[in-house]
mmCIF file of C-alpha atoms in Angstrom:
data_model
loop_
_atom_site.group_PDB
_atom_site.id
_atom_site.type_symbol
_atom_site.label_atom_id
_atom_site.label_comp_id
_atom_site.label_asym_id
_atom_site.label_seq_id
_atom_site.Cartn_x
_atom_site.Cartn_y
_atom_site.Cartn_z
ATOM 1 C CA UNK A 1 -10.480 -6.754 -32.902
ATOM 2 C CA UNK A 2 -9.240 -5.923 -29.316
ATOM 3 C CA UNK A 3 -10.093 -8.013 -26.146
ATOM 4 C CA UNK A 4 -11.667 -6.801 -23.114
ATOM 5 C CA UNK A 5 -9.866 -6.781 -20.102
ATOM 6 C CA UNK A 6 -10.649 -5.048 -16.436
ATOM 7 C CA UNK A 7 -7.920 -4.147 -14.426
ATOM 8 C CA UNK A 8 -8.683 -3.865 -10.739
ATOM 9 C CA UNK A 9 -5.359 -2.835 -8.986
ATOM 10 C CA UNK A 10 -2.976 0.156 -9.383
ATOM 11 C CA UNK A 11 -0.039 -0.196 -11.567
ATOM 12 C CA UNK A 12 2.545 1.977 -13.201
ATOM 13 C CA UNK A 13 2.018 4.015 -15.477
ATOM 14 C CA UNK A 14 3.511 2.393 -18.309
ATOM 15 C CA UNK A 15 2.144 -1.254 -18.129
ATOM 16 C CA UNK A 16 -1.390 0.264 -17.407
ATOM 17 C CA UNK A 17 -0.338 1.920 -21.227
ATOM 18 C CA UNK A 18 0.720 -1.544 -22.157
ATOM 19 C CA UNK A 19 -3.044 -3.010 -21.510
ATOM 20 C CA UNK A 20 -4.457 -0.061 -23.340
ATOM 21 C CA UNK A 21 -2.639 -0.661 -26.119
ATOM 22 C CA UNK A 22 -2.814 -4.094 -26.374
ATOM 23 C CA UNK A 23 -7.000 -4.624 -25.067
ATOM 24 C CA UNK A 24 -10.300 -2.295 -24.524
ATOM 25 C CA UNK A 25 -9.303 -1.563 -20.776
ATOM 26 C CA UNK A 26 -11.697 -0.993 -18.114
ATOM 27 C CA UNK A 27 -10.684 -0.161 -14.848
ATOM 28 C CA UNK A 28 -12.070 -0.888 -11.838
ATOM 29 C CA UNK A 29 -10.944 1.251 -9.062
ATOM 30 C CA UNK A 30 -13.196 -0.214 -6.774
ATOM 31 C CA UNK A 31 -13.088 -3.138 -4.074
ATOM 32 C CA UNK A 32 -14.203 -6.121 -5.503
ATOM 33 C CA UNK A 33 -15.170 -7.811 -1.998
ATOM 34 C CA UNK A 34 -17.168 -4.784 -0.738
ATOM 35 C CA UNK A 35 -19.148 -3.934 -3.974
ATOM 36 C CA UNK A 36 -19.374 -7.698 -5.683
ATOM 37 C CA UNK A 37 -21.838 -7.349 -8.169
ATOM 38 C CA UNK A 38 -20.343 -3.886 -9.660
ATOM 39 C CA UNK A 39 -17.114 -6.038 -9.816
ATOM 40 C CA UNK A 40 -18.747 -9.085 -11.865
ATOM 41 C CA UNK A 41 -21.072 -6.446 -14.047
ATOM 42 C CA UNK A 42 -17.154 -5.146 -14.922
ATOM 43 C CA UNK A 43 -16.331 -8.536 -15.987
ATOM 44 C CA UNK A 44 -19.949 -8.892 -17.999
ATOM 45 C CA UNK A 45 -18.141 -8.905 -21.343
ATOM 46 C CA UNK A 46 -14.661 -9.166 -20.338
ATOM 47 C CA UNK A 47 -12.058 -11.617 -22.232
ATOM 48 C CA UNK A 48 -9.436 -11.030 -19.281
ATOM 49 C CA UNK A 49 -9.105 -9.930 -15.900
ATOM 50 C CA UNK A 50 -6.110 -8.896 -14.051
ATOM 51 C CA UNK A 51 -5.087 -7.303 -10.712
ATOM 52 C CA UNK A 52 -3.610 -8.303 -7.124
ATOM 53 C CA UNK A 53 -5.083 -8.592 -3.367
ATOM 54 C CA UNK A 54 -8.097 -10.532 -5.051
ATOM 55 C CA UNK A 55 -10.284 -10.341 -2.030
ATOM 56 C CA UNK A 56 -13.691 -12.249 -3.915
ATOM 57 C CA UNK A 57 -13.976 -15.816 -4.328
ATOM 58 C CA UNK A 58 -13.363 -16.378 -8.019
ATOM 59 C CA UNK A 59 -15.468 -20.250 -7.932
ATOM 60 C CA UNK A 60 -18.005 -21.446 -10.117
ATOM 61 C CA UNK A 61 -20.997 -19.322 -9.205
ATOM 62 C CA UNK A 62 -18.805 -16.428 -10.453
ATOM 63 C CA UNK A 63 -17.712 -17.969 -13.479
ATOM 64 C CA UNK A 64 -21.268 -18.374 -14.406
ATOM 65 C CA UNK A 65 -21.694 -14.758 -14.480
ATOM 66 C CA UNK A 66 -18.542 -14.083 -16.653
ATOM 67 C CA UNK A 67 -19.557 -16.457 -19.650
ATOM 68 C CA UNK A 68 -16.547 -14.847 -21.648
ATOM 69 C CA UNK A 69 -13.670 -14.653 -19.392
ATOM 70 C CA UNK A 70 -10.587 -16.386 -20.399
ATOM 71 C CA UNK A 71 -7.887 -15.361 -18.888
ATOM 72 C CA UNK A 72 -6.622 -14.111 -14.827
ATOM 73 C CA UNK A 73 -3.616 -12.535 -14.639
ATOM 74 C CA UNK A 74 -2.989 -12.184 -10.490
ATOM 75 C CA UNK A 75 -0.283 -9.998 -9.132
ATOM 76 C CA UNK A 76 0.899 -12.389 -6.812
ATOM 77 C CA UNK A 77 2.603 -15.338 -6.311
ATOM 78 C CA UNK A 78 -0.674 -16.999 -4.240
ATOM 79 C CA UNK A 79 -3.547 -17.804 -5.591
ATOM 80 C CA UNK A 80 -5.561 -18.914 -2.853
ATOM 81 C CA UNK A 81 -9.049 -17.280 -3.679
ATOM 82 C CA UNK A 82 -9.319 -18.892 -7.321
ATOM 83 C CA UNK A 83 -10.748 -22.218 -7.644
ATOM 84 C CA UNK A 84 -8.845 -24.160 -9.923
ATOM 85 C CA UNK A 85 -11.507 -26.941 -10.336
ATOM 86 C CA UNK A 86 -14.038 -23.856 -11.702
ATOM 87 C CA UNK A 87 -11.295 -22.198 -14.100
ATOM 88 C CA UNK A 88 -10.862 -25.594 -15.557
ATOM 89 C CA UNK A 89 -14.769 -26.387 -15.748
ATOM 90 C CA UNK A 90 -14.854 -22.874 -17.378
ATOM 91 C CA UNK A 91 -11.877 -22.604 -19.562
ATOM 92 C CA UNK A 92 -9.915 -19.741 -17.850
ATOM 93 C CA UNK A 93 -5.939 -19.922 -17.648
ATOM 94 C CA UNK A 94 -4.660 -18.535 -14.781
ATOM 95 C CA UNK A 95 -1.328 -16.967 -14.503
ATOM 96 C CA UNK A 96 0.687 -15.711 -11.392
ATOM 97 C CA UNK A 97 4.203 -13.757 -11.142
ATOM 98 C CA UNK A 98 6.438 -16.465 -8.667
ATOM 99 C CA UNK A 99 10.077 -15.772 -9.790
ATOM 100 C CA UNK A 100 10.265 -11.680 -9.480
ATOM 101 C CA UNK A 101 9.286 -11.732 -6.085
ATOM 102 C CA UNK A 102 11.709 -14.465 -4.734
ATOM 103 C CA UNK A 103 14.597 -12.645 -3.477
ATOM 104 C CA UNK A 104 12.290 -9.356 -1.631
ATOM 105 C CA UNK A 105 10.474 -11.467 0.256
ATOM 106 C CA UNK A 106 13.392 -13.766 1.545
ATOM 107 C CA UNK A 107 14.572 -10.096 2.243
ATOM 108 C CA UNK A 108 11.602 -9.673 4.422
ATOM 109 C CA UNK A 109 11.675 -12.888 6.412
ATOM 110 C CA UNK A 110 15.337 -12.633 6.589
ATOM 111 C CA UNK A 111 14.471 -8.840 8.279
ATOM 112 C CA UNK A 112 11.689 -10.484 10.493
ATOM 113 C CA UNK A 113 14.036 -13.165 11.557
ATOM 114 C CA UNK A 114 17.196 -11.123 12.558
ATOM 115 C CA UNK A 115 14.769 -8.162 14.645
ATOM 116 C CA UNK A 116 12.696 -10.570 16.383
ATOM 117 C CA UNK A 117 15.872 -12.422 17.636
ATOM 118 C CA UNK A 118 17.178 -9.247 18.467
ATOM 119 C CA UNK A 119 14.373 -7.420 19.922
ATOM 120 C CA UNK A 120 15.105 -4.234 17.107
ATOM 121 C CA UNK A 121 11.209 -2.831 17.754
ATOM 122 C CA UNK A 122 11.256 -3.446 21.082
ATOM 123 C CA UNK A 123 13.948 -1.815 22.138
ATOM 124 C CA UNK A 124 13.359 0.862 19.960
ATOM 125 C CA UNK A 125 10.504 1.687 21.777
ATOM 126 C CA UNK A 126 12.353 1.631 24.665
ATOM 127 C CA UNK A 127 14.621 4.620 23.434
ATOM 128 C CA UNK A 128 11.268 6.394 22.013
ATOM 129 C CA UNK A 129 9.508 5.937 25.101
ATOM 130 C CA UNK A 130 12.310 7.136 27.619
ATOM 131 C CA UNK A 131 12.930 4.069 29.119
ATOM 132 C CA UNK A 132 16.663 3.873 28.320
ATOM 133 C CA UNK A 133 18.238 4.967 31.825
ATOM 134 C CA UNK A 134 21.128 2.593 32.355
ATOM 135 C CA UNK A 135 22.592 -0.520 30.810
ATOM 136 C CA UNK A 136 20.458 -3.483 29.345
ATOM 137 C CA UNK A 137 20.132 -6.172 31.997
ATOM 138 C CA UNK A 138 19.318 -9.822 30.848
ATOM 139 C CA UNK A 139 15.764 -9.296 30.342
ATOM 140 C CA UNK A 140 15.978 -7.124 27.486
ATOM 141 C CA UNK A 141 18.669 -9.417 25.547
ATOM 142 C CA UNK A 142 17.865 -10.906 22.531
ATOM 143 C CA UNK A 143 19.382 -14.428 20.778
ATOM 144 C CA UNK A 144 22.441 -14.913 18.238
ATOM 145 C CA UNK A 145 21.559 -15.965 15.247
ATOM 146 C CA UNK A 146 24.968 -16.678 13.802
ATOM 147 C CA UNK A 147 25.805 -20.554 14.026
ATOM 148 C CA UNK A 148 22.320 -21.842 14.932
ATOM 149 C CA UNK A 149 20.123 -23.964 12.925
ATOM 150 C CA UNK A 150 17.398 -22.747 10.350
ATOM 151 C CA UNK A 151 14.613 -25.621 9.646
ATOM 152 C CA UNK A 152 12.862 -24.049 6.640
ATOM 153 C CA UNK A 153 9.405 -25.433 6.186
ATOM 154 C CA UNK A 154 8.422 -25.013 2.374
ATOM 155 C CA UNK A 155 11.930 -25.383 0.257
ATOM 156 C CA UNK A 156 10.647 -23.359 -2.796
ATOM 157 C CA UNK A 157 12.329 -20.509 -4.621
ATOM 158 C CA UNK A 158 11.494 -18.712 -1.694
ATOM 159 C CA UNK A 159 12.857 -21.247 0.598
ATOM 160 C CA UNK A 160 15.777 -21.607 -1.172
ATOM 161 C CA UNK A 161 16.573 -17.942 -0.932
ATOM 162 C CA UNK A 162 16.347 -17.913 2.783
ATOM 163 C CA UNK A 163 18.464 -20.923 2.850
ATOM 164 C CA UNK A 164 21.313 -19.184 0.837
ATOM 165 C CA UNK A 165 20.936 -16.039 3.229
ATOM 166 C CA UNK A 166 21.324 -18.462 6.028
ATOM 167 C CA UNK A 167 24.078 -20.775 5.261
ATOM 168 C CA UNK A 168 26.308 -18.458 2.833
ATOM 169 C CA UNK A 169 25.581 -15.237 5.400
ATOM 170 C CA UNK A 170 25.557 -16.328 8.881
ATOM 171 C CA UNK A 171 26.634 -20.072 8.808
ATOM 172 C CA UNK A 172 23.684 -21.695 10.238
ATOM 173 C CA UNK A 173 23.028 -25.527 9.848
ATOM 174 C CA UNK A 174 19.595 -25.313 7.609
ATOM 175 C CA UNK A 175 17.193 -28.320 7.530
ATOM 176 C CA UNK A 176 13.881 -28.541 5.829
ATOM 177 C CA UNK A 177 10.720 -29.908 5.430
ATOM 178 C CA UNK A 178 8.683 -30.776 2.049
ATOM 179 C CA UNK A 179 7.075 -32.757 0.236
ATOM 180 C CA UNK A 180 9.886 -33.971 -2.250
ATOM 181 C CA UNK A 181 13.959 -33.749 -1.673
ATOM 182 C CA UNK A 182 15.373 -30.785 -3.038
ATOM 183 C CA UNK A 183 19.017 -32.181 -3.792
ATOM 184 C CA UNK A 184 20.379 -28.755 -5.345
ATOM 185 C CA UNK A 185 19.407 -27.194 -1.657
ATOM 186 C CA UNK A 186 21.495 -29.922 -0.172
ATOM 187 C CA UNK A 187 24.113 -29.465 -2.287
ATOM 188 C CA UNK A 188 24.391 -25.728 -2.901
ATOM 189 C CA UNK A 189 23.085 -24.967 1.076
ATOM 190 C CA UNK A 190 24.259 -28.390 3.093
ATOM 191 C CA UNK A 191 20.280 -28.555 3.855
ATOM 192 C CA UNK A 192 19.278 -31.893 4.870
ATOM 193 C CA UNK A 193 16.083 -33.038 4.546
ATOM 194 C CA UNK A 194 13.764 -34.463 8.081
ATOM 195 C CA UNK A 195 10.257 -34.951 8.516
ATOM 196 C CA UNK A 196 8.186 -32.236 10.084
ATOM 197 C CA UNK A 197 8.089 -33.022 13.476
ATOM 198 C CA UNK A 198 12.129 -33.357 13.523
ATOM 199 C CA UNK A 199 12.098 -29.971 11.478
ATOM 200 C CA UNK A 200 10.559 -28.118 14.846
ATOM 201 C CA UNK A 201 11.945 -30.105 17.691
ATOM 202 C CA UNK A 202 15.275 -29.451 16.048
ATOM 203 C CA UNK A 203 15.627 -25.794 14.863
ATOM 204 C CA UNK A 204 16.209 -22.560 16.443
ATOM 205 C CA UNK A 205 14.325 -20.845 14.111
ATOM 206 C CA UNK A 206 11.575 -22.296 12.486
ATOM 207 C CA UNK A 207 10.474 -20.215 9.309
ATOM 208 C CA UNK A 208 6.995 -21.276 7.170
ATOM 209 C CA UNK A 209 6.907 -20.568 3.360
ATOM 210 C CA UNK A 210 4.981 -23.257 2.375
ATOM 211 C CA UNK A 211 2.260 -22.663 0.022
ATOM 212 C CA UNK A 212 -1.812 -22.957 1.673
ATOM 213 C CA UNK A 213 -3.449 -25.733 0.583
ATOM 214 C CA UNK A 214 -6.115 -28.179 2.519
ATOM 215 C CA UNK A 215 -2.637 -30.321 3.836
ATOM 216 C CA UNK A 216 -0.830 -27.148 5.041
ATOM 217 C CA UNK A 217 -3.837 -25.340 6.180
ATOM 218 C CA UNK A 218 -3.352 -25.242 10.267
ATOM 219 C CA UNK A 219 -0.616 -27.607 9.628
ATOM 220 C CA UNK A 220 1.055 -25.518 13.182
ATOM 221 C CA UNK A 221 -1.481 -26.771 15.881
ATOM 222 C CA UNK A 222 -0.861 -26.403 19.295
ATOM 223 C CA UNK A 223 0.428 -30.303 19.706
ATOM 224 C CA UNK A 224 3.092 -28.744 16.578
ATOM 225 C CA UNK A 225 4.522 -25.681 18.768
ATOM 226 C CA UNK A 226 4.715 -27.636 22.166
ATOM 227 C CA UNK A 227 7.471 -29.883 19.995
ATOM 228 C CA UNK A 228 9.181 -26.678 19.638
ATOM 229 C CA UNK A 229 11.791 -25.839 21.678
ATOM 230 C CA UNK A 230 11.652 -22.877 24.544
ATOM 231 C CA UNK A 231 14.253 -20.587 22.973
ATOM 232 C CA UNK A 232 13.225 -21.343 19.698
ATOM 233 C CA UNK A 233 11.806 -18.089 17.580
ATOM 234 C CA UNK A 234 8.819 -18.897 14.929
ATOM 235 C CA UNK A 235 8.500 -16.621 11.632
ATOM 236 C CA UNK A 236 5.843 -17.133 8.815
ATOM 237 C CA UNK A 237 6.208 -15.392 5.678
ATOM 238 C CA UNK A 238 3.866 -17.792 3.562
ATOM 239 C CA UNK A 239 0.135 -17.473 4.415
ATOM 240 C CA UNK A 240 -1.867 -16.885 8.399
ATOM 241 C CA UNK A 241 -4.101 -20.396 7.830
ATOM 242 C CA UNK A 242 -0.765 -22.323 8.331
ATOM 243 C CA UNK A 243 -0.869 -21.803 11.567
ATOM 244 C CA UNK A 244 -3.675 -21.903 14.220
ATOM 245 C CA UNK A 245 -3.586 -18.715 15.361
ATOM 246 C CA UNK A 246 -5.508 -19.085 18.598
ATOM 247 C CA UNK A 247 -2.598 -21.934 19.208
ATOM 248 C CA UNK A 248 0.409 -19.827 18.461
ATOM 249 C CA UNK A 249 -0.736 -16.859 20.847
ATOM 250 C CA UNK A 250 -0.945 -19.065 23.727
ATOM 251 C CA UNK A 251 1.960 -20.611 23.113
ATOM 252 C CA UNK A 252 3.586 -16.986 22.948
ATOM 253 C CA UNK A 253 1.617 -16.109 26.242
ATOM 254 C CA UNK A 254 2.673 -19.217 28.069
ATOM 255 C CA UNK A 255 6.542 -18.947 26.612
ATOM 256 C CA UNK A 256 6.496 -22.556 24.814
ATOM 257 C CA UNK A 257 8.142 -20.790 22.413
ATOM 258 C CA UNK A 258 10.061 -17.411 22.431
ATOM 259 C CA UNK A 259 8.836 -15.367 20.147
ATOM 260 C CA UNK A 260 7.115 -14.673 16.748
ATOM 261 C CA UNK A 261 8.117 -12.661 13.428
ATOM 262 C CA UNK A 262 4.540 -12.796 11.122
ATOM 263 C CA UNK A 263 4.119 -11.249 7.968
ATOM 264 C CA UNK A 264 0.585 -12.997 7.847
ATOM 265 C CA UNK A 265 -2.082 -13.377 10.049
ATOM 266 C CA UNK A 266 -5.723 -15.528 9.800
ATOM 267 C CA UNK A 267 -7.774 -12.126 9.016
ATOM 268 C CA UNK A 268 -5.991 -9.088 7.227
ATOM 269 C CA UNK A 269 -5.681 -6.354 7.739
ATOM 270 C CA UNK A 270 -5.347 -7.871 11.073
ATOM 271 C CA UNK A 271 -8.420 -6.755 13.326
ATOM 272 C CA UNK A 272 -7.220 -3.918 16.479
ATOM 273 C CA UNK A 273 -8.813 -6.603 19.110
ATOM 274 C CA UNK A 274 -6.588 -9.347 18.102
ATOM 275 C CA UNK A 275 -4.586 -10.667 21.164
ATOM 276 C CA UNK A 276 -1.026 -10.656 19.171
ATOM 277 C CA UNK A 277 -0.768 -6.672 19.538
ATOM 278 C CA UNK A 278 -0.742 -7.348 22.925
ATOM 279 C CA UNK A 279 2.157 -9.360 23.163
ATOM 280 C CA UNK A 280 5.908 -8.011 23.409
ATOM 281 C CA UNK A 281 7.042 -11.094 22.501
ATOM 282 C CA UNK A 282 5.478 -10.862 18.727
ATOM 283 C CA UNK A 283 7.065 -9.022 15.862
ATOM 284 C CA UNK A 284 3.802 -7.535 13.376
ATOM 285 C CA UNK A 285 4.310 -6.452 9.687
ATOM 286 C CA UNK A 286 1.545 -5.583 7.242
ATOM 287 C CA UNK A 287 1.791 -8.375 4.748
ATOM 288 C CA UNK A 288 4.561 -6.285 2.580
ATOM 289 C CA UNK A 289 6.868 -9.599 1.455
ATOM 290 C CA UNK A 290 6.947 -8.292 -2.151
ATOM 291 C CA UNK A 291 6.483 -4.566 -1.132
ATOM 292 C CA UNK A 292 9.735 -2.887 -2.460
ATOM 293 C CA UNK A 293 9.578 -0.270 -5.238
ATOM 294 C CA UNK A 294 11.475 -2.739 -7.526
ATOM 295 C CA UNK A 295 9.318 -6.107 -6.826
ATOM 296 C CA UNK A 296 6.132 -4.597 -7.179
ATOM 297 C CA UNK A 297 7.367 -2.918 -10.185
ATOM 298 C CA UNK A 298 8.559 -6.352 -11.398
ATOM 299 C CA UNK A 299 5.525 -8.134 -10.477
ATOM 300 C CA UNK A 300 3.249 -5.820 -12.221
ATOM 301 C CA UNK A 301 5.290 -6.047 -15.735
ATOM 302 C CA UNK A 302 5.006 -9.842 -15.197
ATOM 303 C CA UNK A 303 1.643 -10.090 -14.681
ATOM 304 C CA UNK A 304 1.061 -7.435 -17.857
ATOM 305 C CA UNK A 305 3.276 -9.670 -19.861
ATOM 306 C CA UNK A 306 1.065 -12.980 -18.628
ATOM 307 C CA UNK A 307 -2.353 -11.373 -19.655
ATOM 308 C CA UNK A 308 -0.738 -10.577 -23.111
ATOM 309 C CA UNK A 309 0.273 -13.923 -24.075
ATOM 310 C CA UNK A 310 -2.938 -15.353 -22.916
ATOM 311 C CA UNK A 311 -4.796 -13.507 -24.367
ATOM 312 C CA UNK A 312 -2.983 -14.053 -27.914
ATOM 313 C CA UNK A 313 -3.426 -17.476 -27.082
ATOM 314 C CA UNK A 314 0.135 -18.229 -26.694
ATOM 315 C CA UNK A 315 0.935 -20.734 -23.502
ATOM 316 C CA UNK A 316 2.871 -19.565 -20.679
ATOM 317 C CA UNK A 317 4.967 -21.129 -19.580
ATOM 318 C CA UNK A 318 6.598 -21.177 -15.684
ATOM 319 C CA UNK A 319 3.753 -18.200 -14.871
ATOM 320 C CA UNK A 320 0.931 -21.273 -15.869
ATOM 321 C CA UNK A 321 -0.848 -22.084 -12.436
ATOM 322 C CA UNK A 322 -3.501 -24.239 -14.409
ATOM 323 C CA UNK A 323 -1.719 -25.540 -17.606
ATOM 324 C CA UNK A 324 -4.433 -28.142 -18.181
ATOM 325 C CA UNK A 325 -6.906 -25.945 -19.246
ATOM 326 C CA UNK A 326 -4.629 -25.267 -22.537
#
């Protein structure tokens, strides 16, 4: 007899064919956060669930409404709205998609990184806007990246990536901070290891990828960017919390630091009265780290795969956010 699972993100095609074949499908073409209990009548009788941008708050009061679920198959690599303490009360394995997403989003911050140092929007917008009269004086020039020194907080897959890109592409000198040594950065990357506070009175460019958790959440507070140095340009690819945001625009409006590439932001979609879009100084992009044709693809077939082997009650294995449920 065939599962139930609810799907509640667009996919291709041919993995949506792969759930039909494999469970009773329902689809949900809905948004969970604005229509709640439409979302959790879905999941009523539902084995599995599986989707991305899960906006609701999957604890234990939602659990308790879907007595059957099992399994939650996230398109993501974060998981940051599932409470692992309730999936484990309740018996639900969770499964994300971390590996097929690595090398597009190091693409990203790697982009974010190279056109905030050299000012590509901005001066694009001089061109579009008729501003380009005569010949760029100092004002408009933007930093070499070439030679300077990366300190990558969060030395992940992702992390990794961006260290490769760094030291193999333009020969920077990367250091790094986390929570254990990572010797086959050190070796492959000539990454050294310092604490945090050496990480971002050191580097040129400081770019976050760690991972939000109750230790990293606002782990950049204003004390954090005044270590920084003036020239030095601050990306974050990983997830808005890490920073204080209110901290990191007044340090971009005061010049502690020189500028900003984010990929995240506190609130998303980030709201039209939020100081940052005021700032020149400040490179924006929509949250798109994994959004290439050929990640999201990959990320989707990953995340079929996942709810497929839970839900035959085989145990993944490196997709297994929560392998103590069993």
């Amino acid at each position: 007899m065939k599962k139930n699972v609810v799907l509640f993100s667009k996919i291709p095609a041919d993995q949506q064919a792969r759930l039909e074949q494999a469970f009773n499908l329902t689809l949900f073409d809905r948004t969970p956060e604005t229509e709640p209990k439409a979302f959790i009548k879905a999941l009523a009788n539902a084995d599995g669930m599986i989707g991305s941008n899960m906006p609701t708050r999957i604890d234990d009061s939602f659990l308790c409404q879907t007595p059957k679920l099992k399994a939650a198959s996230t398109i993501s690599v974060g998981f940051d709205n599932y409470d692992l303490a309730a999936l484990k009360k309740h018996g639900v394995r969770l499964m994300n998609t971390p590996k097929v997403l690595t090398e597009g989003t190091a693409d990203l911050i790697f982009t974010l990184l190279m056109a905030t140092a050299r000012r590509t929007v901005e001066l694009s917008n001089l061109i579009h806007n008729g501003q380009w009269t005569k010949s760029i004086t100092p004002e408009y020039y933007g930093s070499d990246i070439h030679g300077k020194t990366i300190g990558i907080l969060g030395m992940g897959r992702i992390g990794k990536a961006i260290a490769k890109r760094a030291h193999h592409g333009f020969d920077m000198n990367v250091i790094y901070y986390n929570r254990s040594a990572q010797p086959d950065a050190e070796q492959a990357f000539n990454a050294k290891k310092l604490e945090l506070d050496e990480v971002l009175k050191t580097a040129d460019f400081i770019v976050i990828i760690l991972p939000l958790t109750p230790e990293t959440d606002r782990l950049i507070t204003k004390e954090k960017l005044a270590l920084m140095k003036p020239s030095a340009i601050l990306i974050n690819g990983a997830r808005g919390r890490v920073i204080d945001e209110q901290a990191l625009i007044a340090a971009l409006k005061s010049k502690t630091i020189k500028a900003a590439g984010l990929d995240v932001f506190e609130v998303e979609p980030l709201p039209t009265s939020s100081p940052l879009l005021q700032l020149d100084n400040v490179l924006l992009s929509p949250h798109v780290g994994s959004a290439t044709v050929e990640t999201r693809y990959a990320m989707a077939k990953c995340a079929v795969d996942n709810i497929i082997a839970a839900l035959k009650d085989e145990k993944p294995t490196e997709n297994w956010v929560n392998p103590e449920v069993g």
